[in-house]
XYZ file of C-alpha atoms in Angstrom:
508
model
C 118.233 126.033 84.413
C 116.757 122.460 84.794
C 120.451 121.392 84.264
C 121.446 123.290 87.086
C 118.595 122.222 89.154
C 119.218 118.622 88.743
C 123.058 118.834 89.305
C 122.282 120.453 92.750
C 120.045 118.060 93.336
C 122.285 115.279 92.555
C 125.405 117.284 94.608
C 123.032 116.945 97.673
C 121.854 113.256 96.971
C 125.503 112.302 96.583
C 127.106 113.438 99.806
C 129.039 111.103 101.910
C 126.951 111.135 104.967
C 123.486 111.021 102.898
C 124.799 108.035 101.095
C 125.430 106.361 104.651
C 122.052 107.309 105.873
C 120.466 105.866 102.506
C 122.306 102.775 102.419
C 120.966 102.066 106.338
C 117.088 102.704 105.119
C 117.561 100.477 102.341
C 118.552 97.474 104.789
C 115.902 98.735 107.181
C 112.868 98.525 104.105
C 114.179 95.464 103.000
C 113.884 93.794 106.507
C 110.870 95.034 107.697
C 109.003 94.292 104.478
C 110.529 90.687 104.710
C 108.475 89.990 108.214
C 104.921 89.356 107.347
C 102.762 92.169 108.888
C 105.103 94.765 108.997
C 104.247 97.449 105.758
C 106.256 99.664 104.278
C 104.056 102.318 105.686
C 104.811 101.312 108.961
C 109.108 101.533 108.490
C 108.628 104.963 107.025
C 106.065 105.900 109.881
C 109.136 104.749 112.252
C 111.587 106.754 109.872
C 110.547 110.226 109.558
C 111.084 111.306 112.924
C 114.425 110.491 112.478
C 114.652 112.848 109.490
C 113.571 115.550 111.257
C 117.288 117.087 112.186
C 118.171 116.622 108.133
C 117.957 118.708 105.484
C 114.459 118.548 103.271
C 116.065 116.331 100.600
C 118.332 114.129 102.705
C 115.136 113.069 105.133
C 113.227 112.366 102.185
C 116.330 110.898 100.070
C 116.459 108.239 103.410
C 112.560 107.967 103.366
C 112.786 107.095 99.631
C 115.187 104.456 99.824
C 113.582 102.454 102.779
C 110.054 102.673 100.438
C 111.650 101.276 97.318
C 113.959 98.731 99.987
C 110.186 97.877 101.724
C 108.390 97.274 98.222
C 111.436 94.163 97.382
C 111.433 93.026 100.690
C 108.125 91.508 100.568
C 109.730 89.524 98.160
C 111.873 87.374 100.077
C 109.075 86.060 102.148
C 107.080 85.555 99.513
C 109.377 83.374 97.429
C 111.205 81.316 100.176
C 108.177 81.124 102.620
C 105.075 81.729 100.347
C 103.951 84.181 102.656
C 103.882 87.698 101.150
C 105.747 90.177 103.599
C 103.550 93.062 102.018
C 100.158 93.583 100.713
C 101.828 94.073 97.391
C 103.739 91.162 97.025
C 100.503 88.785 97.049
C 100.636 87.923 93.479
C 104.528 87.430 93.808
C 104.165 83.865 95.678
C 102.493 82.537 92.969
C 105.125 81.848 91.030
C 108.397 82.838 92.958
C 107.199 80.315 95.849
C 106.878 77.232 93.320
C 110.274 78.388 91.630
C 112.140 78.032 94.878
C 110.061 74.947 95.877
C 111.112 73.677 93.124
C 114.803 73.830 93.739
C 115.574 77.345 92.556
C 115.384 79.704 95.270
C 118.247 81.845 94.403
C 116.813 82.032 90.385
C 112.926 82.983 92.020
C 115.135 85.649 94.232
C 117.136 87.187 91.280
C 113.978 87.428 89.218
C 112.189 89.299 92.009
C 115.174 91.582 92.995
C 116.206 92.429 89.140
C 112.558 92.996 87.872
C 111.440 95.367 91.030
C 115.144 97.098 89.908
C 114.039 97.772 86.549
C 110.698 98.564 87.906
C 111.815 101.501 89.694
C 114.100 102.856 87.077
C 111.576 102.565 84.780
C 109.163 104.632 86.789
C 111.231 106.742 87.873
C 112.118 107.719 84.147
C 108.526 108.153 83.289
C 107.858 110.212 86.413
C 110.802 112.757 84.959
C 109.013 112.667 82.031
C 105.790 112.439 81.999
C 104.322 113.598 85.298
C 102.432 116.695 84.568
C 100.315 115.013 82.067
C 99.505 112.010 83.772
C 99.193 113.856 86.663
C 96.123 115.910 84.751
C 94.320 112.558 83.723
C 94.061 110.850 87.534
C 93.176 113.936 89.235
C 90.517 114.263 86.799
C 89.272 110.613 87.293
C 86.028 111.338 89.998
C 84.056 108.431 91.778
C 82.510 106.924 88.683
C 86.179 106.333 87.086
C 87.348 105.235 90.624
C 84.532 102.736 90.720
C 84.659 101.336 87.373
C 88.662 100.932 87.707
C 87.563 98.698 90.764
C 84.851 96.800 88.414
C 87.486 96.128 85.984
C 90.478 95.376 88.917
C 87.835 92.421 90.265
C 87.666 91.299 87.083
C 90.993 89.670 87.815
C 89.508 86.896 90.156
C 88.125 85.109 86.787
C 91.993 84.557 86.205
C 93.639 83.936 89.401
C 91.067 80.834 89.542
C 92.453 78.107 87.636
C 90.738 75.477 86.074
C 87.524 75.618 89.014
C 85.594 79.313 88.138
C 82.798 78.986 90.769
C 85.052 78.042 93.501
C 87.152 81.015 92.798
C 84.006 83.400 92.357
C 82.869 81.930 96.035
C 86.010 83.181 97.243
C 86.342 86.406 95.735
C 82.501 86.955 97.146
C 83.648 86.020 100.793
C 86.344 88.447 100.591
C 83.679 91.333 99.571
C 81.732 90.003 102.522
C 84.498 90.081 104.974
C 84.581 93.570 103.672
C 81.654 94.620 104.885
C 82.136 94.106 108.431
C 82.749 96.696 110.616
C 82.049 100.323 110.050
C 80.195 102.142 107.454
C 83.078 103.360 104.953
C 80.630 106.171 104.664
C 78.568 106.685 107.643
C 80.806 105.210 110.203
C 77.315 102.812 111.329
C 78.067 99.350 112.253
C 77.538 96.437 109.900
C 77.129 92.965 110.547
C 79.004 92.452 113.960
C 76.313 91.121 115.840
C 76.740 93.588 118.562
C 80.674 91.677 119.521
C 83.087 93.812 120.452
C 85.340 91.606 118.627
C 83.907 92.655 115.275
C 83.114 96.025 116.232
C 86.072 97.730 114.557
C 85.931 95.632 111.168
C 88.496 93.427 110.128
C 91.699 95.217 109.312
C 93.083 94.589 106.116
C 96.704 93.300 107.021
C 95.139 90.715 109.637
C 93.008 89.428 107.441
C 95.881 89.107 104.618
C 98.534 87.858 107.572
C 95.539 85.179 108.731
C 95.020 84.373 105.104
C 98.577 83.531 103.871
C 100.249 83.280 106.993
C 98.263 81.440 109.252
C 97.371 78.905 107.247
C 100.358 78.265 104.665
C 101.738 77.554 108.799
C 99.366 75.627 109.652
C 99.802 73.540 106.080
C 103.556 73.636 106.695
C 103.018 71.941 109.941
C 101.192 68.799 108.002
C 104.234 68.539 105.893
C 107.191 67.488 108.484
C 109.842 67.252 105.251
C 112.470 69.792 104.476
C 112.565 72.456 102.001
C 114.982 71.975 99.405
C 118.434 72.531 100.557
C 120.521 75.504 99.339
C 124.139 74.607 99.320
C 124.090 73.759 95.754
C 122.940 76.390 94.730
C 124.755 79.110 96.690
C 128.180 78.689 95.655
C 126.934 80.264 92.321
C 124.318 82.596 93.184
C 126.963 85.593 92.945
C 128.959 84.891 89.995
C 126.481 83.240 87.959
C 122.710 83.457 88.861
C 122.268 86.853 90.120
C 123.876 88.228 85.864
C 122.086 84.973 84.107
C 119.162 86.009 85.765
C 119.437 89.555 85.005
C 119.818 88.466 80.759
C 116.389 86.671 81.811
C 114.660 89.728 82.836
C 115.755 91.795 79.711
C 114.682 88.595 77.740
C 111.129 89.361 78.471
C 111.193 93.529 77.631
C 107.409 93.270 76.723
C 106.682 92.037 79.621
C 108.502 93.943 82.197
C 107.679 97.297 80.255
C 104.252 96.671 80.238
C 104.134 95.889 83.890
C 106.168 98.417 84.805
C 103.701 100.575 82.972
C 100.597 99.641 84.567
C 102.650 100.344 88.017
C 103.005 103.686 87.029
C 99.498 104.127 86.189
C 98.062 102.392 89.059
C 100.593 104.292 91.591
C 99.621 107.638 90.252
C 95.896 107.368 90.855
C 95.120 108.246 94.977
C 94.768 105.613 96.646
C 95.236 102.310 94.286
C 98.889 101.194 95.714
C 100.816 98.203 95.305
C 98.720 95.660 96.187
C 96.233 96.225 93.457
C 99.198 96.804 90.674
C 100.623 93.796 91.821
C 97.811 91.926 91.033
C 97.054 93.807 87.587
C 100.416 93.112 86.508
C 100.335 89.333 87.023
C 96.662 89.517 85.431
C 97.549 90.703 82.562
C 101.115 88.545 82.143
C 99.031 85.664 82.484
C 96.709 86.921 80.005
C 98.936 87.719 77.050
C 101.168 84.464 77.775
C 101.230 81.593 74.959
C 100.954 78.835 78.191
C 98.620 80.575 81.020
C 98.507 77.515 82.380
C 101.980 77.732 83.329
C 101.488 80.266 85.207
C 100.905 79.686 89.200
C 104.044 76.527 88.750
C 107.420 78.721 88.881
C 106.641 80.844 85.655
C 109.240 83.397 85.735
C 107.456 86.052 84.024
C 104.525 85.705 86.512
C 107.297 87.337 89.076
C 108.664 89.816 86.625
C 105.567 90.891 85.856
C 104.401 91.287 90.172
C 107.674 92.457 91.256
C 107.841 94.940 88.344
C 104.506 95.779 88.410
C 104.392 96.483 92.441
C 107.753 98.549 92.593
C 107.345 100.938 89.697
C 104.361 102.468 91.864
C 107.139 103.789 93.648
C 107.884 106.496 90.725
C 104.347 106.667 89.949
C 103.070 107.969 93.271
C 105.403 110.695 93.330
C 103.799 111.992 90.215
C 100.313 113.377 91.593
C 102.157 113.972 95.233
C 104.934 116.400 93.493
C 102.613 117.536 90.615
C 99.694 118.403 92.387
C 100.447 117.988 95.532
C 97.694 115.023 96.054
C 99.819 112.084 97.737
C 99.256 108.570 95.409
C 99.327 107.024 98.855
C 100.077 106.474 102.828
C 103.915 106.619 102.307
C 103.328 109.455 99.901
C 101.101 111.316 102.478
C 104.225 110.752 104.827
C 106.537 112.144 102.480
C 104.947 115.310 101.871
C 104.181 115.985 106.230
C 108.080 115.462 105.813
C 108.183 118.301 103.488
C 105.913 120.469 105.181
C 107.888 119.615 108.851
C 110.526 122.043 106.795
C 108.230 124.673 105.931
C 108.316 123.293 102.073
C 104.603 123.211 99.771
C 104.041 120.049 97.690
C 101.807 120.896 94.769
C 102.289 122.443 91.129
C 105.165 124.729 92.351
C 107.242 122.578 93.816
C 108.712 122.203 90.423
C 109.395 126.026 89.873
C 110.414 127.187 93.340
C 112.489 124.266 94.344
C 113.832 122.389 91.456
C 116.761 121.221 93.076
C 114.615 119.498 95.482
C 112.169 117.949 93.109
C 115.786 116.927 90.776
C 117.066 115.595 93.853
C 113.988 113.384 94.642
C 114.105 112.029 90.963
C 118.230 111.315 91.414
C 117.040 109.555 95.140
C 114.997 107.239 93.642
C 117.584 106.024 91.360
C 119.974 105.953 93.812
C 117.785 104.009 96.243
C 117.219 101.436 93.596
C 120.694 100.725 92.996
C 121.252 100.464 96.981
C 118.344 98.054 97.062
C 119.967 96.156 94.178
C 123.122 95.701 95.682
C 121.952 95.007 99.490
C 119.824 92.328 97.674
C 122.796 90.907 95.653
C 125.137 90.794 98.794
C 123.101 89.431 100.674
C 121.579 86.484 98.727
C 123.554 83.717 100.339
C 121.856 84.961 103.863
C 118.587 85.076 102.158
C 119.004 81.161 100.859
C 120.172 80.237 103.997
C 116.114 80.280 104.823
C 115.201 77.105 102.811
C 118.087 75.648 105.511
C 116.551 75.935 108.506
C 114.259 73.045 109.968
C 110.772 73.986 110.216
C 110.720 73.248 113.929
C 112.041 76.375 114.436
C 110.845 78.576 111.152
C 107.161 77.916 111.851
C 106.903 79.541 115.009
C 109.633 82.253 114.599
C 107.504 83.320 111.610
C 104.434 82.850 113.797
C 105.517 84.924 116.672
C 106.455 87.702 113.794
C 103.154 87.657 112.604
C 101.515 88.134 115.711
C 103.500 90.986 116.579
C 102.696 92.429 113.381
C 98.780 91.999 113.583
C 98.943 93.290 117.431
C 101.588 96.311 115.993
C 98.869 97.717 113.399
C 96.347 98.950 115.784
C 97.495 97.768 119.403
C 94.569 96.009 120.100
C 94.194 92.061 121.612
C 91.023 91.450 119.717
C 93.182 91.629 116.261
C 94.780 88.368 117.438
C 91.046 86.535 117.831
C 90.539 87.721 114.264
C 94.029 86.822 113.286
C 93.249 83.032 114.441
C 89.909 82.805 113.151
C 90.676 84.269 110.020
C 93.796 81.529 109.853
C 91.657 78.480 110.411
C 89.481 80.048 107.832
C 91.584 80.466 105.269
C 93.541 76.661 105.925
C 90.190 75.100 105.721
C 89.947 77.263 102.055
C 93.044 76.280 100.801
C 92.655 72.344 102.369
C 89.087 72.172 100.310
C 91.472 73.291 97.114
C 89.842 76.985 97.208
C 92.056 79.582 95.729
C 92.920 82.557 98.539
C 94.017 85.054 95.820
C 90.216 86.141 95.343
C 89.631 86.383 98.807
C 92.196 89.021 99.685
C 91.484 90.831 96.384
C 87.750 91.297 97.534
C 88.875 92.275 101.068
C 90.973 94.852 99.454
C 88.894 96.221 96.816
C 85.440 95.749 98.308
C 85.765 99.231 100.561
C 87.154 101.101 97.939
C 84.431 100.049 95.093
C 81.568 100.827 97.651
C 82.937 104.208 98.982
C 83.272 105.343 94.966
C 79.818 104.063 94.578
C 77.877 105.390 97.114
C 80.111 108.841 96.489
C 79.340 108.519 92.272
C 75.211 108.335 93.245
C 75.113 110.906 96.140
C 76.414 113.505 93.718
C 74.471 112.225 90.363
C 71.832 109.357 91.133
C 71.700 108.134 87.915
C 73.108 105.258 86.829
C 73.339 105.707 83.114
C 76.308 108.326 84.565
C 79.036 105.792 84.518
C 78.338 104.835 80.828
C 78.129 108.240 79.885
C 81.689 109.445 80.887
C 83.838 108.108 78.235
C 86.773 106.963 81.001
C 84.322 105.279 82.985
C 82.818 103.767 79.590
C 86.010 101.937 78.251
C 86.832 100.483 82.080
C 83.836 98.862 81.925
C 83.441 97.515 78.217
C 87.590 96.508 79.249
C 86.000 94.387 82.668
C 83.501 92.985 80.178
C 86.069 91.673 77.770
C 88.152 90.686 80.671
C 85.122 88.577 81.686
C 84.686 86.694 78.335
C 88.064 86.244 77.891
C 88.536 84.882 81.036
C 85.651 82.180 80.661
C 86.859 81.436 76.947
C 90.418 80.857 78.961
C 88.905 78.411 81.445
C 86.877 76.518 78.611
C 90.117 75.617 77.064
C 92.091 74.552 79.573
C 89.183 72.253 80.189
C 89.389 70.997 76.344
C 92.726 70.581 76.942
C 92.303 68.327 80.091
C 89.588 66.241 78.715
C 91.547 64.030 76.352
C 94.415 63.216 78.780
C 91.581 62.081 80.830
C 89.851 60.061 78.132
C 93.513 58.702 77.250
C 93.549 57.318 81.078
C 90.357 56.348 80.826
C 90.976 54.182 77.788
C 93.905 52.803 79.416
């Protein structure tokens, strides 16, 4: 019976004109994730009612390939601007945008495209497999578990701060503060806006993240009036030979891209989390368990296996609690399943049982998706290069005009673009007085969801000795407490390690 299911699903999946209509949402994820501002919630927003004359698994068969298209088009920003065209491809400019700095766009390209490939696959297979069972352990994870995941998810600032700790710890505690503006996550009362209109309505997420990357890796682009580095050595071969090398790169590093795109999986399944914090995680923990962390933030290429992985195998793993339970891992998942509903279908534990074909078909989708993503990606990689080309003159404010739009398209208000300039000269004067922006954005983003889970964890038990007592909640936090040492211990040797090359000068 499951055989049958899945070959109906896959007879559906496979028709001409749903191939057509799959191939066209793959292009349109992967170009509206590549202009800063513009989500992957936001393409699929503009998608569904376009699926609303299909059947149920061709709309969502088109909605799944522009959300795996969206989650590697942040990618090319990222790596050839080093601005990050999604939340979830933050931690991908680390690396990727040295790498192609560095002379070796197409290579920081390849590594992004193949890795979010095998990202999705890799998901995808688990989600076949195992998506009952995980399914059981994040619905069963209440506010404590939520806010201790969050405890050990800041953890991560201690590592994306290089060799200066209290500079990255100021950072990561004006993100929480920028947090806090607005309205009560709770409540709904106002906090810290000095009566200003301006601040009234907080500071959206994705204007603070296109002000903080955007703005001012502009603004620092404008200081520097030379040229990227130029691509026409390096197309001629970015077909035949670096697009395949690269792939043998990838599945060099298998520990690495099956860890991250486990901890996608994990992070996508629980409500809420998304790519932006797997992302993140991902890269933490690559940097972590590397021989040369140091490396890492200079064009390592397992820094953007390990992001582009991590960020696209949450993909698979939202689907898991959305078709298992019926509880949607997040905003494009929520989308997915009003898609469903449009068509009179239930998401939840019987999905499974009364419409197998469609649940098959969604699995066969996402495979199919990622190999349309894979290809689009391929074909067009000489288009892509062409980036590092053109004179800045006319990038800079191209890009800038993009971002605008973007920060006035989120909520259609003219006060976003104060905030988006402020924020901007903010985060320039950051990054000119050598502050890392990595821990600002990760407070920004985690800040509301740690205090929500907090405030929700003590309304229903207030005491504290609660989120010690729940064995989940128990190991998250011993795990944010090693993460804390190890991190420190990290920082103190990489200071060691500077001190006798400075001695040596010294000396000299």
């Amino acid at each position: 019976m499951m055989l049958d299911a899945f070959l109906a699903g896959a007879h559906q999946v496979f028709a001409f004109d749903t191939l057509i209509y799959m191939l066209i949402g793959s292009v349109a994820g992967i170009v509206a994730a590549a202009i800063p501002g513009f989500t992957v919630t936001m393409a699929i927003i503009l998608t569904l009612p376009l699926t609303f004359t299909m059947g149920p698994l061709q709309g969502v068969s088109v909605m799944l390939s522009v959300y795996v298209g969206g989650y590697t088009g942040g990618l090319i920003s990222a790596a050839l601007l080093g601005i990050p065209g999604t939340p979830s491809s933050v931690a991908t400019t680390f690396d990727a945008y040295p790498m192609a700095r560095g002379g070796e766009p197409g290579r920081a390209l390849s590594l992004g495209v193949w890795s979010s490939f095998f990202g999705t696959v890799i998901s995808t297979i688990v989600l076949i497999i195992a998506a009952p069972p995980l399914a059981m352990i994040a619905v069963k994870l209440g506010p404590w578990e939520y806010f201790s995941l969050i405890v050990f998810a800041l953890t991560i600032v201690a590592s994306l701060v290089g060799n200066s700790l209290m500079r990255g710890l100021i950072a990561g505690v004006i993100g929480l503060g920028l947090a806090t503006i607005g309205p009560d996550p709770m409540m709904g009362q106002p906090r810290l806006t000095f009566e200003s209109s301006v601040l009234m309505p907080g500071l959206p997420f994705l204007v603070v993240l296109i002000g903080i990357f955007a703005i001012s890796q502009l603004m620092g682009e404008l200081e520097d009036h030379g040229k990227g580095p130029s691509s026409d050595a390096l197309i001629p071969d970015v077909i035949e030979f670096k697009t395949w090398a690269v792939m043998r790169e990838v599945l060099m590093h298998p520990v690495n891209l099956v860890r991250s795109s486990l901890i996608g999986v994990f992070i996508g399944a629980l409500p809420g989390a998304g790519g932006s914090i797997a992302n993140l995680l991902a890269y933490d923990q690559a940097k972590r368990s590397s021989i040369n962390p140091d490396e890492f933030g200079k064009g390592n290429p397992d820094g953007v296996i390990a992001s582009e992985a991590g960020n696209s195998a949450t993909a698979g793993g939202g689907l898991i609690p959305m078709i298992a339970l019926g509880i949607p891992g997040s905003a494009v998942d929520a989308i997915l399943m009003a898609a469903l509903m449009v068509h009179g279908i239930s998401v939840g534990p019987r999905l499974i049982m009364d419409n197998a074909d469609l649940a098959y078909g969604m699995f066969v989708a996402m495979v199919v998706a990622s190999l349309m993503m894979l290809v689009v990606c391929v074909l067009s990689m000489r288009l892509f290069l062409r980036v590092t080309d053109i004179p800045k003159q006319f990038i800079v404010p191209t890009v800038m005009i993009c971002c605008v739009i973007g920060a006035f398209a989120l909520n259609n208000r003219v006060t976003d673009l104060y905030l988006l300039g402020a924020i901007g000269l903010v985060g320039y004067g950051l990054k000119s007085l050598d502050y890392p922006l990595a821990p600002l954005v990760l407070g920004v983003i985690l800040g509301p969801i740690a205090e929500t889970n907090l405030r929700r964890a003590l309304m229903s038990d207030a005491d504290w000795t609660v989120f010690f007592t729940r064995p989940i909640s128990a190991v998250l936090l011993a795990a944010a407490l090693l993460s804390v040492i190890f991190s420190i211990r990290s920082v103190l040797k990489m200071r060691k390690k500077d001190r006798p090359a400075t001695d040596e000068q010294n000396g000299d």
